[in-house]
Short mmCIF file of C-alpha atoms and ligand atoms in Angstrom, two decimals:
data_model
loop_
_atom_site.label_atom_id
_atom_site.label_comp_id
_atom_site.label_asym_id
_atom_site.label_seq_id
_atom_site.Cartn_x
_atom_site.Cartn_y
_atom_site.Cartn_z
CA MET A 1 -29.90 5.50 4.99
CA ARG A 2 -28.69 9.13 4.50
CA LYS A 3 -31.01 11.03 2.88
CA ASN A 4 -27.95 13.19 1.29
CA GLN A 5 -25.18 12.20 -0.74
CA MET A 6 -22.28 10.53 1.21
CA ASN A 7 -18.44 10.93 0.53
CA VAL A 8 -15.88 9.70 1.69
CA SER A 9 -12.05 9.21 0.45
CA ALA A 10 -8.98 6.90 1.93
CA PRO A 11 -4.93 7.98 0.77
CA GLY A 12 -2.90 6.24 -1.36
CA LYS A 13 0.43 4.84 -0.30
CA LEU A 14 4.08 4.80 0.33
CA ILE A 15 5.68 1.72 1.66
CA LEU A 16 9.78 3.19 3.37
CA CYS A 17 11.03 -0.06 3.91
CA GLY A 18 11.01 -3.58 4.23
CA GLU A 19 9.04 -4.53 0.87
CA HIS A 20 8.29 -8.31 0.03
CA ALA A 21 10.42 -9.31 3.21
CA VAL A 22 7.36 -8.05 5.12
CA VAL A 23 5.40 -11.39 3.13
CA PHE A 24 7.24 -13.29 4.72
CA GLY A 25 6.70 -12.47 8.46
CA ARG A 26 9.57 -9.10 8.72
CA PRO A 27 8.69 -6.28 9.82
CA ALA A 28 8.11 -3.23 7.33
CA ILE A 29 7.67 0.54 8.03
CA ALA A 30 4.54 2.03 5.22
CA LEU A 31 3.36 5.82 4.99
CA PRO A 32 0.02 7.24 3.82
CA LEU A 33 -0.20 9.55 0.71
CA SER A 34 -2.63 11.87 1.50
CA SER A 35 -2.40 13.91 -0.86
CA LEU A 36 -3.16 11.47 -3.46
CA ARG A 37 -6.61 9.71 -2.97
CA ALA A 38 -9.62 7.28 -4.09
CA TYR A 39 -13.04 8.39 -3.51
CA ALA A 40 -16.17 7.22 -3.10
CA SER A 41 -20.00 8.34 -2.28
CA LEU A 42 -22.92 7.09 -2.07
CA THR A 43 -26.40 8.72 -3.69
CA PRO A 44 -29.65 7.14 -2.38
CA GLY A 45 -31.37 5.67 -4.85
CA PRO A 46 -35.44 4.75 -5.50
CA ALA A 47 -37.14 1.94 -3.17
CA GLY A 48 -36.49 -1.17 -5.11
CA SER A 49 -34.19 0.07 -7.14
CA GLY A 50 -31.40 -1.91 -5.14
CA LEU A 51 -26.96 -2.01 -5.40
CA LEU A 52 -25.27 -0.23 -8.21
CA ILE A 53 -21.63 0.40 -8.81
CA ASP A 54 -20.41 3.14 -10.89
CA ALA A 55 -16.95 3.07 -11.69
CA PRO A 56 -15.93 5.57 -14.64
CA ASP A 57 -12.57 5.09 -14.31
CA LEU A 58 -12.42 1.12 -15.13
CA ALA A 59 -15.68 2.91 -17.91
CA ARG A 60 -17.71 0.35 -15.71
CA ARG A 61 -21.18 0.07 -14.37
CA TRP A 62 -22.81 -3.03 -12.43
CA ARG A 63 -24.75 -5.05 -9.93
CA PRO A 64 -22.35 -6.69 -7.35
CA GLN A 65 -23.17 -10.40 -7.44
CA GLY A 66 -20.62 -12.20 -5.16
CA GLN A 67 -18.76 -13.59 -8.13
CA ASP A 68 -15.43 -13.96 -7.54
CA ASP A 69 -13.87 -12.16 -10.06
CA ASP A 70 -15.30 -9.23 -8.69
CA PRO A 71 -13.62 -7.90 -5.65
CA LEU A 72 -15.23 -4.58 -5.32
CA GLY A 73 -19.12 -6.31 -5.60
CA SER A 74 -18.02 -8.96 -3.00
CA LEU A 75 -16.38 -6.37 -0.61
CA ALA A 76 -19.29 -3.95 -0.84
CA LEU A 77 -21.58 -7.85 -0.05
CA ARG A 78 -19.17 -8.56 2.73
CA THR A 79 -19.57 -4.87 4.63
CA LEU A 80 -23.49 -5.63 4.34
CA GLU A 81 -22.97 -8.78 5.83
CA ARG A 82 -20.95 -7.76 8.61
CA LEU A 83 -22.66 -4.18 9.96
CA ALA A 84 -25.39 -7.01 9.21
CA LEU A 85 -27.70 -4.16 7.28
CA PRO A 86 -29.84 -5.07 3.50
CA LEU A 87 -28.81 -3.86 0.30
CA PRO A 88 -29.19 -0.43 0.09
CA ASP A 89 -30.80 1.14 -3.11
CA ALA A 90 -28.53 3.25 -3.99
CA LEU A 91 -25.41 4.15 -6.63
CA LEU A 92 -22.12 3.52 -5.05
CA THR A 93 -19.76 5.64 -7.38
CA LEU A 94 -15.43 5.07 -6.93
CA ARG A 95 -13.08 7.01 -8.00
CA SER A 96 -9.24 7.19 -8.18
CA ASP A 97 -6.31 9.71 -8.34
CA ILE A 98 -3.83 6.78 -7.65
CA PRO A 99 -2.36 5.23 -10.61
CA GLN A 100 -3.04 1.79 -11.18
CA ALA A 101 -0.25 -1.04 -10.36
CA SER A 102 2.44 1.36 -9.41
CA GLY A 103 3.34 0.64 -5.82
CA LEU A 104 1.53 3.59 -4.68
CA GLY A 105 -1.95 1.47 -3.06
CA SER A 106 -4.34 2.57 -5.39
CA GLY A 107 -6.86 -1.08 -4.38
CA ALA A 108 -6.35 -0.36 -1.06
CA ALA A 109 -7.90 2.60 -1.37
CA ILE A 110 -10.68 2.00 -3.20
CA GLY A 111 -11.35 -0.34 -1.49
CA THR A 112 -11.58 1.84 2.23
CA ALA A 113 -13.06 4.53 0.99
CA LEU A 114 -16.05 1.68 -0.47
CA VAL A 115 -15.95 0.44 2.97
CA ARG A 116 -16.39 3.68 4.87
CA ALA A 117 -18.51 5.28 2.10
CA LEU A 118 -20.88 2.69 2.54
CA ALA A 119 -20.85 2.27 6.80
CA GLU A 120 -21.58 6.28 7.21
CA ALA A 121 -23.86 6.48 4.61
CA LEU A 122 -25.87 3.72 6.29
CA GLY A 123 -25.27 5.15 9.89
CA ALA A 124 -23.00 1.84 10.88
CA THR A 125 -19.66 2.80 12.67
CA LEU A 126 -16.70 0.93 11.53
CA PRO A 127 -13.36 1.22 13.57
CA PRO A 128 -9.99 1.40 11.32
CA GLU A 129 -9.25 -2.22 11.78
CA ALA A 130 -12.46 -3.54 10.78
CA VAL A 131 -11.89 -1.45 7.72
CA SER A 132 -8.36 -3.05 7.09
CA GLY A 133 -9.77 -6.24 7.39
CA LEU A 134 -12.54 -6.39 5.05
CA VAL A 135 -10.31 -4.65 2.31
CA TYR A 136 -7.67 -6.98 3.26
CA GLU A 137 -9.88 -10.03 1.86
CA SER A 138 -10.25 -8.35 -1.47
CA GLU A 139 -6.74 -7.24 -1.95
CA ARG A 140 -5.80 -11.13 -2.19
CA PHE A 141 -8.19 -11.16 -5.52
CA PHE A 142 -4.82 -8.41 -6.49
CA HIS A 143 -2.18 -9.33 -4.92
CA GLY A 144 -2.04 -13.62 -3.77
CA THR A 145 -0.80 -13.86 -0.57
CA PRO A 146 -0.69 -10.12 0.38
CA SER A 147 0.50 -10.03 4.12
CA GLY A 148 -1.61 -6.72 4.47
CA ILE A 149 -0.08 -3.98 4.84
CA ASP A 150 -1.81 -2.06 2.10
CA ASN A 151 -4.61 -1.66 4.13
CA THR A 152 -3.51 -1.72 6.65
CA VAL A 153 -1.64 2.01 6.65
CA VAL A 154 -4.54 3.37 4.12
CA ALA A 155 -7.18 2.26 6.93
CA TYR A 156 -5.08 3.84 9.48
CA GLU A 157 -3.70 6.93 7.40
CA ARG A 158 -0.80 6.63 9.64
CA PRO A 159 2.30 5.85 9.94
CA VAL A 160 2.58 2.36 10.75
CA TRP A 161 5.22 0.19 11.89
CA PHE A 162 3.74 -4.01 10.46
CA ARG A 163 4.85 -7.22 10.96
CA ARG A 164 2.25 -10.02 9.78
CA HIS A 165 2.67 -13.31 11.67
CA LEU A 166 2.74 -16.93 9.53
CA ALA A 167 0.96 -19.64 10.12
CA LEU A 168 3.49 -22.80 11.47
CA PRO A 169 2.42 -25.98 9.64
CA GLY A 170 -0.24 -27.60 11.35
CA ASP A 171 -1.34 -24.43 13.16
CA GLY A 172 -4.33 -23.19 11.45
CA GLU A 173 -4.88 -19.06 11.95
CA PRO A 174 -1.84 -17.04 12.95
CA PRO A 175 -2.34 -14.66 14.93
CA PRO A 176 -3.59 -10.76 14.04
CA PRO A 177 -0.40 -9.00 12.72
CA THR A 178 1.16 -6.70 14.65
CA VAL A 179 0.45 -2.72 14.38
CA LEU A 180 1.75 0.28 15.72
CA LEU A 181 1.28 3.82 14.72
CA LEU A 182 4.94 5.31 14.52
CA ALA A 183 5.07 8.55 16.02
CA VAL A 184 7.48 10.25 13.68
CA ALA A 185 9.65 12.93 15.51
CA ALA A 186 10.73 15.08 12.69
CA PRO A 187 9.84 15.97 9.36
CA TYR A 188 11.36 13.85 6.53
CA CYS A 189 10.86 15.27 3.10
CA PHE A 190 10.86 12.38 0.22
CA VAL A 191 10.63 12.91 -4.03
CA VAL A 192 8.53 10.00 -5.68
CA ALA A 193 9.07 9.26 -9.14
CA ASP A 194 6.57 6.73 -11.05
CA THR A 195 8.52 4.96 -13.93
CA GLY A 196 5.46 5.10 -15.80
CA ILE A 197 6.30 0.89 -16.13
CA ARG A 198 2.70 -1.27 -14.81
CA SER A 199 3.39 -3.84 -12.10
CA THR A 200 1.10 -6.12 -11.35
CA THR A 201 2.12 -7.28 -7.39
CA ARG A 202 1.44 -10.98 -7.57
CA LEU A 203 3.86 -11.09 -10.44
CA PRO A 204 7.77 -9.78 -8.93
CA VAL A 205 5.24 -12.14 -5.24
CA GLY A 206 5.57 -15.26 -7.11
CA GLU A 207 9.16 -14.15 -8.17
CA VAL A 208 10.95 -13.64 -5.54
CA ARG A 209 8.45 -16.95 -3.86
CA ARG A 210 9.78 -19.18 -6.80
CA ARG A 211 13.72 -17.63 -5.89
CA TRP A 212 12.87 -18.52 -1.97
CA ARG A 213 12.07 -21.83 -2.42
CA ALA A 214 15.02 -22.38 -4.60
CA ALA A 215 17.86 -20.75 -2.62
CA PRO A 216 15.43 -20.51 1.08
CA GLU A 217 17.99 -19.85 3.60
CA ARG A 218 19.99 -17.12 1.60
CA PHE A 219 16.50 -15.73 0.63
CA ALA A 220 15.84 -15.62 5.08
CA GLU A 221 19.17 -13.57 5.94
CA LEU A 222 18.19 -11.06 2.77
CA PHE A 223 14.65 -10.69 4.69
CA ASP A 224 16.70 -11.03 7.69
CA GLU A 225 18.42 -7.51 6.62
CA ILE A 226 15.81 -5.99 5.67
CA GLY A 227 14.18 -6.46 8.36
CA GLY A 228 17.07 -4.98 10.66
CA LEU A 229 16.98 -1.98 8.83
CA ALA A 230 13.56 -1.59 8.70
CA LEU A 231 14.23 -1.80 12.30
CA GLN A 232 16.71 1.10 12.35
CA ALA A 233 14.41 2.99 10.42
CA ARG A 234 12.06 2.74 13.36
CA ARG A 235 14.45 3.99 15.12
CA LEU A 236 15.50 7.04 13.46
CA LEU A 237 11.68 7.96 12.59
CA GLU A 238 10.81 7.74 16.54
CA ASP A 239 13.70 9.95 17.30
CA GLY A 240 14.10 12.22 14.59
CA GLY A 241 17.04 11.04 13.50
CA PRO A 242 19.34 12.93 10.81
CA PRO A 243 18.66 12.30 7.21
CA LEU A 244 21.51 11.15 6.33
CA MET A 245 21.49 8.22 8.21
CA LEU A 246 17.91 7.66 7.23
CA GLY A 247 19.30 8.13 3.38
CA ARG A 248 22.05 5.84 3.61
CA LEU A 249 19.00 2.63 5.08
CA LEU A 250 17.09 3.27 2.10
CA ASP A 251 19.96 2.72 0.05
CA GLN A 252 20.83 -0.42 1.86
CA ASN A 253 17.25 -1.71 1.33
CA GLN A 254 17.41 -1.20 -2.58
CA ALA A 255 20.39 -3.17 -3.03
CA LEU A 256 19.20 -5.96 -0.73
CA LEU A 257 15.44 -4.86 -3.57
CA GLY A 258 18.43 -5.44 -6.09
CA GLU A 259 19.74 -8.72 -4.34
CA ILE A 260 15.95 -10.48 -4.45
CA GLY A 261 15.76 -9.60 -7.96
CA VAL A 262 12.80 -7.25 -8.30
CA SER A 263 14.02 -3.55 -9.23
CA SER A 264 14.35 -2.85 -13.08
CA PRO A 265 16.91 -0.84 -14.98
CA GLU A 266 14.31 2.56 -14.65
CA LEU A 267 14.30 2.16 -11.08
CA ASP A 268 17.95 1.67 -10.84
CA ARG A 269 18.22 4.94 -13.35
CA LEU A 270 16.25 6.80 -11.17
CA CYS A 271 17.57 6.17 -8.19
CA THR A 272 21.10 6.44 -9.55
CA ALA A 273 19.19 10.10 -10.71
CA ALA A 274 18.16 11.28 -7.65
CA ARG A 275 21.85 10.30 -5.63
CA GLY A 276 23.21 12.34 -8.11
CA ALA A 277 21.68 15.40 -7.93
CA GLY A 278 21.68 15.55 -4.20
CA ALA A 279 18.91 13.05 -2.46
CA LEU A 280 20.21 11.32 0.58
CA GLY A 281 19.26 7.93 -0.26
CA ALA A 282 16.97 6.56 -3.05
CA LYS A 283 15.40 2.86 -3.26
CA LEU A 284 11.97 1.41 -5.51
CA SER A 285 8.67 1.57 -3.34
CA GLY A 286 5.69 -1.22 -3.46
CA ALA A 287 6.40 -4.54 -5.27
CA GLY A 288 8.75 -3.11 -7.88
CA TRP A 289 10.01 -4.53 -11.22
CA GLY A 290 7.53 -0.93 -12.33
CA GLY A 291 5.99 1.37 -10.25
CA VAL A 292 7.60 4.05 -8.38
CA MET A 293 10.93 4.86 -6.23
CA LEU A 294 11.03 7.52 -3.38
CA ALA A 295 14.53 9.82 -2.53
CA LEU A 296 14.82 11.13 0.56
CA THR A 297 15.80 14.95 0.54
CA THR A 298 16.18 17.91 2.19
CA PRO A 299 13.27 20.26 1.23
CA GLU A 300 15.91 22.84 -0.74
CA ASN A 301 16.62 20.30 -2.57
CA ALA A 302 14.13 18.56 -3.22
CA PRO A 303 13.56 20.78 -6.51
CA ALA A 304 16.90 19.83 -8.13
CA VAL A 305 16.16 15.60 -7.50
CA ALA A 306 12.62 16.23 -8.98
CA THR A 307 14.25 17.72 -11.50
CA ALA A 308 16.55 15.08 -12.65
CA LEU A 309 14.10 12.44 -12.11
CA HIS A 310 12.28 13.96 -15.09
CA ALA A 311 15.96 14.00 -16.86
CA GLY A 312 15.95 10.73 -15.99
CA GLY A 313 13.15 9.48 -17.87
CA ALA A 314 10.69 9.83 -15.28
CA ALA A 315 6.61 9.66 -15.93
CA ARG A 316 5.44 11.47 -12.92
CA VAL A 317 7.03 12.85 -10.31
CA PHE A 318 5.95 14.43 -6.93
CA THR A 319 6.93 15.91 -2.78
CA SER A 320 5.18 14.34 0.01
CA GLU A 321 6.38 15.91 3.51
CA LEU A 322 6.19 12.96 6.47
CA ALA A 323 5.26 15.88 9.41
CA ALA A 324 6.08 14.78 12.66
CA GLY A 325 3.47 14.12 14.56
O1 LIG B 1 0.91 -3.30 -3.75
P1 LIG B 1 2.12 -3.06 -3.61
O2 LIG B 1 2.82 -2.71 -5.23
O3 LIG B 1 3.02 -1.49 -2.71
O4 LIG B 1 2.97 -4.38 -2.88
C1 LIG B 1 2.86 -4.63 -1.91
C2 LIG B 1 4.59 -4.60 -0.87
C3 LIG B 1 5.14 -6.28 -1.08
O5 LIG B 1 5.06 -6.19 0.30
C4 LIG B 1 5.95 -5.92 -2.06
C5 LIG B 1 3.42 -7.06 -1.28
C6 LIG B 1 2.94 -7.32 0.77
O6 LIG B 1 1.71 -7.53 0.14
O7 LIG B 1 2.86 -6.78 1.09
#
C-alpha cells in the first residue's frame, strides 16, 4: 500500500432524458456533473489496525463486516476481493458535496470514489467498466432494480447513451448494457434547480412498476415514446443541433414523465417558472416526486432563468455547462 494518503473524487450526474423508461430497457442519456463531487481518501494506519470507514456526513465510523445493511462496507470488501487484495490497515474517509436523494447520483458517486481510493492506494488499476460494475451492486441496495445508468455515467465521467438489456423469462443473466460515450458537437447550458424535497429512488421506481403491471400496453407505449425522444436527443447532441430543438424534446419528456406519474406540483412549478423566464425546455431529472429539475437555456439567459427558479421556490440553483467534445 502507498505510504501517503490517497485522495480521489467522483462526479454527480444529471439524467438528460429517458429516466424510468431506462429501467424497462429503453435508452437514456446521462451527463456527468463535474462541479458537484464525492470524495474518498485512504490514510495508512498502524499495522494490524484493519480497515475503518469514516463518513462524517453520516456521523458514522465503522468496520466493514459484509452485512447486507452496510452497502458501502460491503462494496469495500467486494472491491478488495475483486482485486485479490487483503484488508488494508487504513482509514477510509468518505465525504460528499452532492445532496442525497435528489437525483444527482450521490450514492453512485460515493461508491465510485470509495472503489477508486481503495484500488489506487493499493496500486491496482480498475477500468471504468469494472468500477461501474462493482458500484452497480451497491446501487441495488439503495434502489431495488437500478438500470445501471447512474454508476455508468459516474464511473466514465462522460456523457453516456445507456441501454439496459432485459432478461427474458428462463434466459438467465441478460447481456451487459449498451454504453456509448457520446461525442457532443456543441456546448449546451443548463440551469439545475433542487426542489429541496428528498425523494428515495426506490419509491417512484416501485410505483411506476406497479402502474406498468396494471396497464402494461399503455406504459410500454409511454416508455417507447420516451426512448424515441432519447434517440432524437442523441442525434441533436452528436450533430450540435439547435438548442431550441433539444429544449422541445425536454418539454415532451417532462409531459410523458407527468403521465407516468413521477412529476410533482413543485417540479411542475419550477419547469413552468423556467419556461416563463425564457428557458428553451425544462424537465425533472432523476426519479422525480422531488429532487431536481433541469432547464436548457442560452448562456445569456441562464441568470434570468436562475432568478425565476429561486422565485419559484427552488432550495438551490446552479448552472452546468455540457461542453463540446
Ligand atoms: O437515482 P435517480 O434518482 O437519479 O434515478 C435514476 C433514474 C431512474 O431511471 C429513475 C432509475 C434507474 O435506475 O435508472
